[in-house]
XYZ file of C-alpha atoms in Angstrom:
515
model
C -22.737 65.046 -99.323
C -19.975 63.441 -101.312
C -18.405 62.109 -98.153
C -21.653 60.579 -97.116
C -22.075 58.976 -100.504
C -18.524 57.520 -100.366
C -19.309 56.108 -96.861
C -22.523 54.535 -98.177
C -20.606 53.091 -101.112
C -17.974 51.599 -98.880
C -20.683 50.183 -96.639
C -22.516 48.786 -99.691
C -19.377 46.980 -100.853
C -18.765 45.762 -97.349
C -22.271 44.405 -97.082
C -21.801 42.649 -100.415
C -18.659 41.056 -99.126
C -20.509 39.895 -95.958
C -23.326 38.530 -98.164
C -20.700 36.589 -100.147
C -19.181 35.125 -96.985
C -22.576 34.174 -95.582
C -23.834 32.594 -98.801
C -20.503 30.803 -99.438
C -20.506 29.483 -95.830
C -24.092 28.304 -96.063
C -23.266 26.264 -99.081
C -20.683 24.265 -97.094
C -22.014 21.038 -95.502
C -22.359 20.640 -91.832
C -18.966 19.909 -90.144
C -20.200 16.347 -89.392
C -20.843 15.798 -93.134
C -17.670 17.696 -94.030
C -15.476 15.222 -92.099
C -17.265 12.313 -93.705
C -16.466 13.803 -97.100
C -12.845 14.355 -96.166
C -12.567 10.776 -95.026
C -13.825 9.754 -98.461
C -11.307 12.155 -100.138
C -8.505 10.554 -98.165
C -9.515 7.103 -99.314
C -9.575 8.166 -103.042
C -6.256 10.167 -102.576
C -4.557 7.171 -101.017
C -5.584 5.006 -103.957
C -4.291 7.471 -106.495
C -1.016 8.069 -104.622
C -0.510 4.367 -104.158
C -0.988 3.747 -107.903
C 1.801 6.255 -108.624
C 4.040 4.649 -105.963
C 4.298 7.780 -103.896
C 6.738 7.383 -100.982
C 8.971 9.387 -98.640
C 11.958 8.694 -96.339
C 11.016 8.756 -92.647
C 13.225 11.392 -91.003
C 13.233 9.531 -87.693
C 14.508 6.066 -88.735
C 15.399 6.665 -92.330
C 13.080 3.907 -93.674
C 10.980 4.371 -96.857
C 7.300 4.942 -96.174
C 4.847 4.169 -98.917
C 1.214 5.362 -99.182
C -1.246 2.696 -97.892
C -4.157 2.206 -100.266
C -7.338 2.472 -98.270
C -9.408 1.213 -101.190
C -7.471 -2.067 -101.536
C -8.756 -5.288 -100.011
C -6.533 -4.781 -96.992
C -7.549 -1.153 -96.725
C -11.293 -1.882 -96.836
C -10.827 -4.497 -94.107
C -9.055 -1.844 -92.003
C -11.843 0.564 -92.488
C -14.580 -1.789 -91.333
C -12.644 -3.253 -88.402
C -11.223 0.055 -87.063
C -14.310 2.304 -87.319
C -15.489 1.895 -83.754
C -11.983 2.163 -82.385
C -11.414 5.309 -84.486
C -14.336 6.891 -82.755
C -13.437 5.764 -79.251
C -9.801 6.695 -79.630
C -10.450 10.207 -81.214
C -8.095 12.229 -79.003
C -10.378 15.104 -77.809
C -13.463 12.846 -77.134
C -12.683 11.523 -73.675
C -10.821 14.564 -72.366
C -13.517 17.027 -73.374
C -16.426 14.955 -72.096
C -14.577 14.241 -68.815
C -13.766 17.929 -68.258
C -17.363 18.982 -69.121
C -18.675 16.872 -66.221
C -17.091 19.184 -63.738
C -17.680 22.312 -65.807
C -21.330 21.375 -66.185
C -21.954 21.217 -62.440
C -20.184 24.626 -62.060
C -22.297 26.203 -64.742
C -25.691 24.700 -63.878
C -25.335 25.242 -60.206
C -24.995 28.982 -60.894
C -21.432 29.339 -59.639
C -20.026 30.606 -62.968
C -22.725 33.235 -63.511
C -22.436 34.513 -59.938
C -18.647 34.625 -59.978
C -18.592 36.633 -63.198
C -21.299 38.995 -62.055
C -19.625 39.499 -58.673
C -16.298 40.277 -60.328
C -17.661 42.883 -62.696
C -19.751 44.567 -59.917
C -16.776 44.754 -57.550
C -14.565 46.977 -59.560
C -14.632 50.843 -59.983
C -16.722 52.282 -62.888
C -13.662 53.611 -64.747
C -12.317 50.043 -64.854
C -15.588 48.400 -65.974
C -14.496 47.983 -69.554
C -11.190 46.379 -68.528
C -12.882 44.229 -65.950
C -15.488 43.040 -68.520
C -12.843 42.115 -71.055
C -10.816 40.301 -68.378
C -13.852 38.443 -67.054
C -14.886 37.498 -70.571
C -11.427 36.119 -71.311
C -11.304 34.175 -68.124
C -14.751 32.656 -68.888
C -13.163 30.265 -71.321
C -12.413 27.941 -68.383
C -16.080 27.204 -68.579
C -15.956 26.397 -72.298
C -18.979 27.820 -74.116
C -20.668 29.098 -70.983
C -19.042 32.502 -71.371
C -20.944 33.088 -74.617
C -24.294 32.642 -72.830
C -23.429 34.671 -69.692
C -21.095 37.557 -70.536
C -22.430 39.280 -73.648
C -25.951 39.917 -72.234
C -24.342 40.746 -68.849
C -22.023 43.282 -70.567
C -24.980 44.894 -72.315
C -26.950 45.158 -69.088
C -23.886 46.683 -67.282
C -23.401 49.321 -69.915
C -27.099 50.147 -70.107
C -27.315 50.542 -66.359
C -24.342 52.980 -66.498
C -25.938 55.037 -69.307
C -23.493 53.707 -71.930
C -24.431 52.016 -75.249
C -25.485 48.435 -74.478
C -24.293 47.134 -77.821
C -20.755 48.326 -76.970
C -20.917 46.265 -73.730
C -22.236 43.208 -75.629
C -19.609 43.521 -78.319
C -16.800 43.973 -75.802
C -17.785 40.918 -73.894
C -18.211 38.854 -77.056
C -14.719 39.873 -78.217
C -13.274 38.862 -74.851
C -15.005 35.504 -74.811
C -13.938 34.680 -78.287
C -10.382 35.819 -77.808
C -10.302 34.164 -74.450
C -10.343 30.713 -75.915
C -6.600 31.131 -76.408
C -5.935 33.446 -73.479
C -6.355 32.651 -69.822
C -4.602 32.445 -66.496
C -5.817 28.855 -66.086
C -6.048 25.830 -68.371
C -9.454 25.125 -69.873
C -11.200 22.391 -71.819
C -9.634 23.918 -74.999
C -6.116 22.932 -73.915
C -6.625 19.207 -73.780
C -8.875 19.204 -76.733
C -6.302 20.826 -79.017
C -3.282 19.377 -77.229
C -4.254 15.795 -77.854
C -4.608 16.468 -81.570
C -1.196 18.284 -81.648
C 0.495 15.351 -79.902
C -1.069 12.888 -82.248
C 0.105 14.949 -85.241
C 3.659 15.256 -83.836
C 3.833 11.488 -83.283
C 3.659 10.977 -87.077
C 7.178 12.587 -87.294
C 8.692 11.841 -83.902
C 6.782 9.541 -81.559
C 9.479 9.923 -78.837
C 9.053 13.700 -78.867
C 5.267 13.418 -78.766
C 5.438 11.305 -75.646
C 7.260 14.136 -73.760
C 4.610 16.692 -74.680
C 1.751 17.749 -72.312
C -1.561 19.480 -72.705
C -0.267 22.598 -70.835
C 2.109 23.249 -73.784
C 0.855 26.833 -74.362
C 0.188 27.804 -70.773
C 2.827 30.553 -70.423
C 1.830 32.015 -73.746
C -1.921 32.080 -72.964
C -1.208 33.717 -69.566
C 0.734 36.546 -71.297
C -2.039 36.730 -73.923
C -4.602 37.383 -71.222
C -2.927 40.656 -70.251
C -2.294 41.625 -73.907
C -5.926 41.111 -74.981
C -7.276 42.850 -71.851
C -5.303 45.923 -72.707
C -5.947 45.868 -76.442
C -9.648 44.963 -76.011
C -10.206 47.809 -73.535
C -8.524 50.325 -75.925
C -10.538 49.235 -78.936
C -13.785 49.275 -77.029
C -13.287 52.734 -75.554
C -11.498 54.467 -78.381
C -13.129 52.917 -81.526
C -16.245 50.856 -80.958
C -18.119 52.917 -78.425
C -17.470 56.308 -80.062
C -18.529 54.823 -83.420
C -21.820 53.637 -81.939
C -22.466 57.043 -80.471
C -25.130 57.835 -77.871
C -27.715 55.111 -77.252
C -31.156 56.286 -78.421
C -33.095 53.129 -77.488
C -35.657 52.785 -74.756
C -33.923 50.116 -72.709
C -32.458 51.184 -69.431
C -31.185 48.125 -67.607
C -30.388 47.513 -63.973
C -27.716 45.144 -62.726
C -28.860 42.912 -59.911
C -26.436 42.698 -56.989
C -25.464 39.336 -55.629
C -27.872 37.976 -53.125
C -26.574 37.137 -49.682
C -26.961 33.381 -50.395
C -24.957 33.805 -53.609
C -22.162 35.634 -51.727
C -22.128 32.892 -49.156
C -22.013 30.270 -51.929
C -19.040 32.074 -53.532
C -17.231 32.304 -50.270
C -17.637 28.621 -49.491
C -16.779 27.588 -53.007
C -13.649 29.692 -52.941
C -12.596 28.077 -49.681
C -13.271 24.653 -51.219
C -10.981 25.530 -54.241
C -8.156 26.491 -51.893
C -8.512 23.319 -49.844
C -8.765 21.064 -52.947
C -5.763 22.756 -54.555
C -3.828 22.442 -51.300
C -4.583 18.712 -51.012
C -3.718 18.179 -54.704
C -0.339 19.934 -54.221
C 0.533 17.225 -51.698
C 0.440 14.796 -54.616
C 3.326 16.456 -56.415
C 5.115 19.223 -54.494
C 6.734 17.217 -51.643
C 9.484 14.840 -52.634
C 7.385 11.970 -51.301
C 4.435 12.999 -53.485
C 2.994 9.865 -55.108
C 2.403 11.664 -58.488
C 5.772 13.309 -58.599
C 7.931 12.440 -61.628
C 11.190 10.412 -61.619
C 13.094 12.971 -63.641
C 15.236 14.903 -61.085
C 15.584 17.913 -63.342
C 11.840 18.384 -63.905
C 9.950 16.216 -61.422
C 6.745 18.312 -61.703
C 6.593 18.864 -65.453
C 7.356 15.310 -66.397
C 5.111 13.643 -63.887
C 1.960 11.496 -63.668
C 0.266 14.609 -62.293
C 0.794 16.586 -65.503
C -0.454 13.631 -67.444
C -3.628 13.680 -65.355
C -4.496 17.379 -65.834
C -7.865 16.426 -67.229
C -8.792 14.682 -64.003
C -7.371 17.555 -61.998
C -9.476 20.066 -63.923
C -12.575 17.939 -63.534
C -12.111 17.890 -59.746
C -11.314 21.596 -59.466
C -14.489 22.437 -61.223
C -16.693 19.771 -59.684
C -16.045 20.405 -55.973
C -16.686 24.166 -55.915
C -19.710 23.627 -58.134
C -21.119 21.135 -55.615
C -20.304 23.374 -52.654
C -21.945 26.413 -54.338
C -25.011 24.425 -55.347
C -25.501 22.908 -51.863
C -25.040 26.311 -50.202
C -27.557 28.097 -52.536
C -29.942 25.075 -52.408
C -29.626 24.564 -56.198
C -28.389 21.099 -55.293
C -30.588 19.347 -52.701
C -29.688 15.728 -53.464
C -27.484 13.530 -55.618
C -30.303 13.477 -58.119
C -29.793 17.177 -58.837
C -26.093 16.569 -59.429
C -26.839 13.662 -61.754
C -29.286 15.831 -63.741
C -26.786 18.638 -64.069
C -24.183 16.223 -65.362
C -26.579 14.526 -67.770
C -27.880 17.801 -69.049
C -24.357 18.882 -69.750
C -23.717 15.662 -71.612
C -26.873 16.038 -73.631
C -25.662 19.443 -74.783
C -22.502 17.701 -76.107
C -24.528 15.564 -78.531
C -23.342 17.397 -81.624
C -19.682 17.166 -80.537
C -19.990 13.375 -79.973
C -21.359 12.785 -83.457
C -18.708 15.159 -84.864
C -16.126 13.059 -83.043
C -17.274 9.976 -84.948
C -16.773 11.374 -88.432
C -13.680 13.401 -87.447
C -12.139 10.301 -85.857
C -12.508 8.446 -89.101
C -10.854 11.216 -91.108
C -7.910 11.563 -88.645
C -7.387 7.760 -88.526
C -7.696 7.278 -92.271
C -5.248 10.107 -92.905
C -2.680 8.636 -90.536
C -3.139 4.953 -91.722
C -2.715 6.057 -95.365
C 0.632 7.699 -94.505
C -0.589 10.746 -96.420
C 0.208 12.840 -93.363
C 3.813 11.823 -93.478
C 4.008 12.420 -97.276
C 2.465 15.895 -97.084
C 4.404 16.880 -93.974
C 7.855 15.735 -95.093
C 7.432 16.865 -98.725
C 5.979 20.193 -97.569
C 8.931 20.731 -95.263
C 11.400 19.793 -98.011
C 9.709 22.148 -100.440
C 9.878 25.028 -98.075
C 13.468 24.240 -97.293
C 14.325 24.093 -101.078
C 12.709 27.508 -101.523
C 14.843 28.918 -98.700
C 11.685 30.038 -96.882
C 12.242 30.343 -93.163
C 9.744 29.824 -90.456
C 8.349 33.368 -90.170
C 6.667 33.475 -93.634
C 5.415 29.938 -92.993
C 3.873 31.124 -89.739
C 2.250 34.161 -91.381
C 0.825 31.974 -94.166
C -0.469 29.488 -91.535
C -2.229 32.322 -89.829
C -3.822 33.602 -92.988
C -5.005 30.165 -94.066
C -6.531 29.524 -90.585
C -8.222 32.938 -90.494
C -9.736 32.334 -93.940
C -10.880 28.803 -93.111
C -12.426 30.136 -89.888
C -14.944 32.147 -91.941
C -16.529 28.888 -93.048
C -15.872 26.422 -90.224
C -16.552 27.700 -86.743
C -15.481 24.727 -84.589
C -11.931 25.095 -83.330
C -11.504 21.388 -82.752
C -12.854 20.612 -86.176
C -10.411 22.890 -87.943
C -7.486 21.710 -85.911
C -8.336 18.104 -86.499
C -8.055 18.827 -90.222
C -5.017 21.120 -90.042
C -2.853 19.566 -87.326
C -1.876 16.430 -89.306
C -0.595 18.711 -92.138
C 0.840 21.808 -90.465
C 2.396 20.287 -87.392
C 4.724 18.022 -89.477
C 5.517 21.003 -91.810
C 6.459 23.164 -88.839
C 8.590 20.377 -87.411
C 10.304 19.990 -90.761
C 11.235 23.598 -90.797
C 12.657 23.455 -87.234
C 9.715 24.735 -85.242
C 8.017 22.773 -82.447
C 4.497 21.263 -82.464
C 3.807 23.422 -79.412
C 4.502 26.543 -81.548
C 2.310 25.214 -84.344
C -0.612 24.964 -81.860
C 0.035 28.458 -80.526
C 0.038 29.876 -84.037
C -3.254 28.142 -84.735
C -4.904 29.398 -81.557
C -3.911 33.003 -82.242
C -5.429 33.102 -85.735
C -8.515 31.010 -84.821
C -9.452 32.985 -81.726
C -8.864 36.416 -83.217
C -11.185 35.758 -86.188
C -13.911 33.957 -84.210
C -15.226 37.439 -83.545
C -16.192 37.969 -87.180
C -17.180 34.474 -88.168
C -20.927 34.414 -89.115
C -20.986 30.576 -89.010
C -19.664 30.405 -85.455
C -22.160 28.406 -83.294
C -23.066 31.378 -81.064
C -23.071 34.183 -83.621
C -26.751 33.962 -84.189
C -27.385 34.011 -80.442
C -25.305 37.216 -80.127
C -27.418 38.883 -82.829
C -30.536 37.874 -80.914
C -29.126 39.419 -77.730
C -28.244 42.614 -79.664
C -31.688 42.929 -81.209
C -33.088 43.405 -77.718
C -31.397 46.895 -77.773
C -31.533 47.547 -81.512
C -34.317 45.940 -83.495
C -32.522 46.585 -86.767
C -29.315 44.849 -85.769
C -28.247 42.409 -88.438
C -25.197 40.305 -89.270
C -23.456 43.093 -91.187
C -23.886 45.593 -88.408
C -22.601 43.128 -85.843
C -19.580 42.115 -87.935
C -18.690 45.761 -88.652
C -18.873 46.361 -84.861
C -16.551 43.429 -84.194
C -14.034 43.889 -87.027
C -11.874 46.404 -85.004
C -11.490 43.873 -82.232
C -10.552 41.149 -84.659
C -7.960 43.330 -86.511
C -6.223 44.666 -83.380
C -6.339 41.338 -81.522
C -4.740 39.677 -84.492
C -2.004 42.263 -85.161
C -1.020 42.643 -81.519
C -1.050 38.858 -81.089
C 1.171 38.303 -84.096
C 3.711 40.902 -82.820
C 3.752 39.212 -79.340
C 4.148 35.774 -81.020
C 7.097 36.965 -83.164
C 8.757 38.600 -80.142
C 8.245 35.369 -78.224
C 9.900 33.385 -81.043
C 12.771 35.852 -81.248
C 13.373 35.563 -77.490
C 13.082 31.732 -77.618
C 10.984 31.610 -74.440
C 9.116 28.343 -73.736
C 5.442 28.438 -74.568
C 4.580 26.367 -71.533
C 6.041 23.717 -69.227
C 8.690 21.837 -71.181
C 7.329 23.377 -74.445
C 10.164 24.856 -76.534
C 9.886 27.112 -79.542
C 12.233 25.118 -81.722
C 12.123 21.402 -82.546
C 15.313 19.425 -82.185
C 14.897 15.842 -83.416
C 17.995 14.791 -81.495
């Protein structure tokens, strides 16, 4: 009895904590409004810093850099004349929208759903959990499509096998969220975050930023795929599913097998991927390849092909999506393709508006030189305190994890944090590529327990199909083990990676050398 009362007490305190997080998060303005407020804060801060003659010495050329007052006559002129350009030139805008054209056709033609369903159904029952986690992680190549497809699919699979459907839903949800920084392939997340990282690095060392590429974390996210698959499987089978116990609900689902036309579509689309990839390899692999780089030591890494990965990804998604749609009759004419593309762009409306206000904040921050002031002074402060990079990295992770409870958008948070933390990491001798990897680890691991994440409410709605009493606290308590073990194991792998000094991706070192 006493034990039950202590459990109830702990649950009561936990629920109060969740209520606090939810209420606090709800008081924050919408991310669009938040960036507008931050832009205004930068304007005021630039005026104050300029009044006190705040300046720093540029570590690249040694010149003195003063804070530019955005509220001066010249500053106001800049604000009005640059606002449209700030929107158009916001780094993730073009690359995300371009990539989503191809991904949209893949998703809306049914290729992504059929491929994921076919993968899970093709593996032995004892490997279903591992297969579901792996498929969920890989779904990040389709951006947010995995949130819509995998959790309900995981619940149906588990229910059909006589297992607890909530465990299947939670396992898939954890894989999809963690998968945004773990994959065997590059996804829309890589160019979206990479462009922001390169822009932040350019404030310290423009020459270094020009050598960076959006695949800067590729080797790390490949290794993360296998790590999270193993950890996610263990957490699901040893902690989450036993805690949920036997399913007492009425739902007993059945998993539909792939139809012959879907199998045919998958076969043809798979062949089209191989042909497309083969033809693209001719652009860079042979010595006569027109998109091969001039650097004899790294002709592939430093090449126009690597600079065009967004276009490459667009094509690699678009062609199999077209082939699958035509085969399954989901695409009957060019009008169907145009509709799928426009429907995808319509779903990006919030991101486009967000890009407008975020673009103003990022540009104002850079124009004011506050990014240099904070980055250089922050690095000097850490150096004077004799704090090496590891405590900085741990602090960075904790700050990101905390901020993630209130701001769900990965691009929104990185747009705010990159201009500050990338320069600080560079000042302490760590590369911008590592700064991005650190951010991705903490952001993805805590997405699982973020009530304000875009798809969190949708996951609760899916769960209530199997448990009418399912609420936010119940879902978060189910997801907390995934979040904790993902984060801890990921931090260990990251620290080992740093210790070994292995590149994070193509031409992406751990350490920053300004020379």
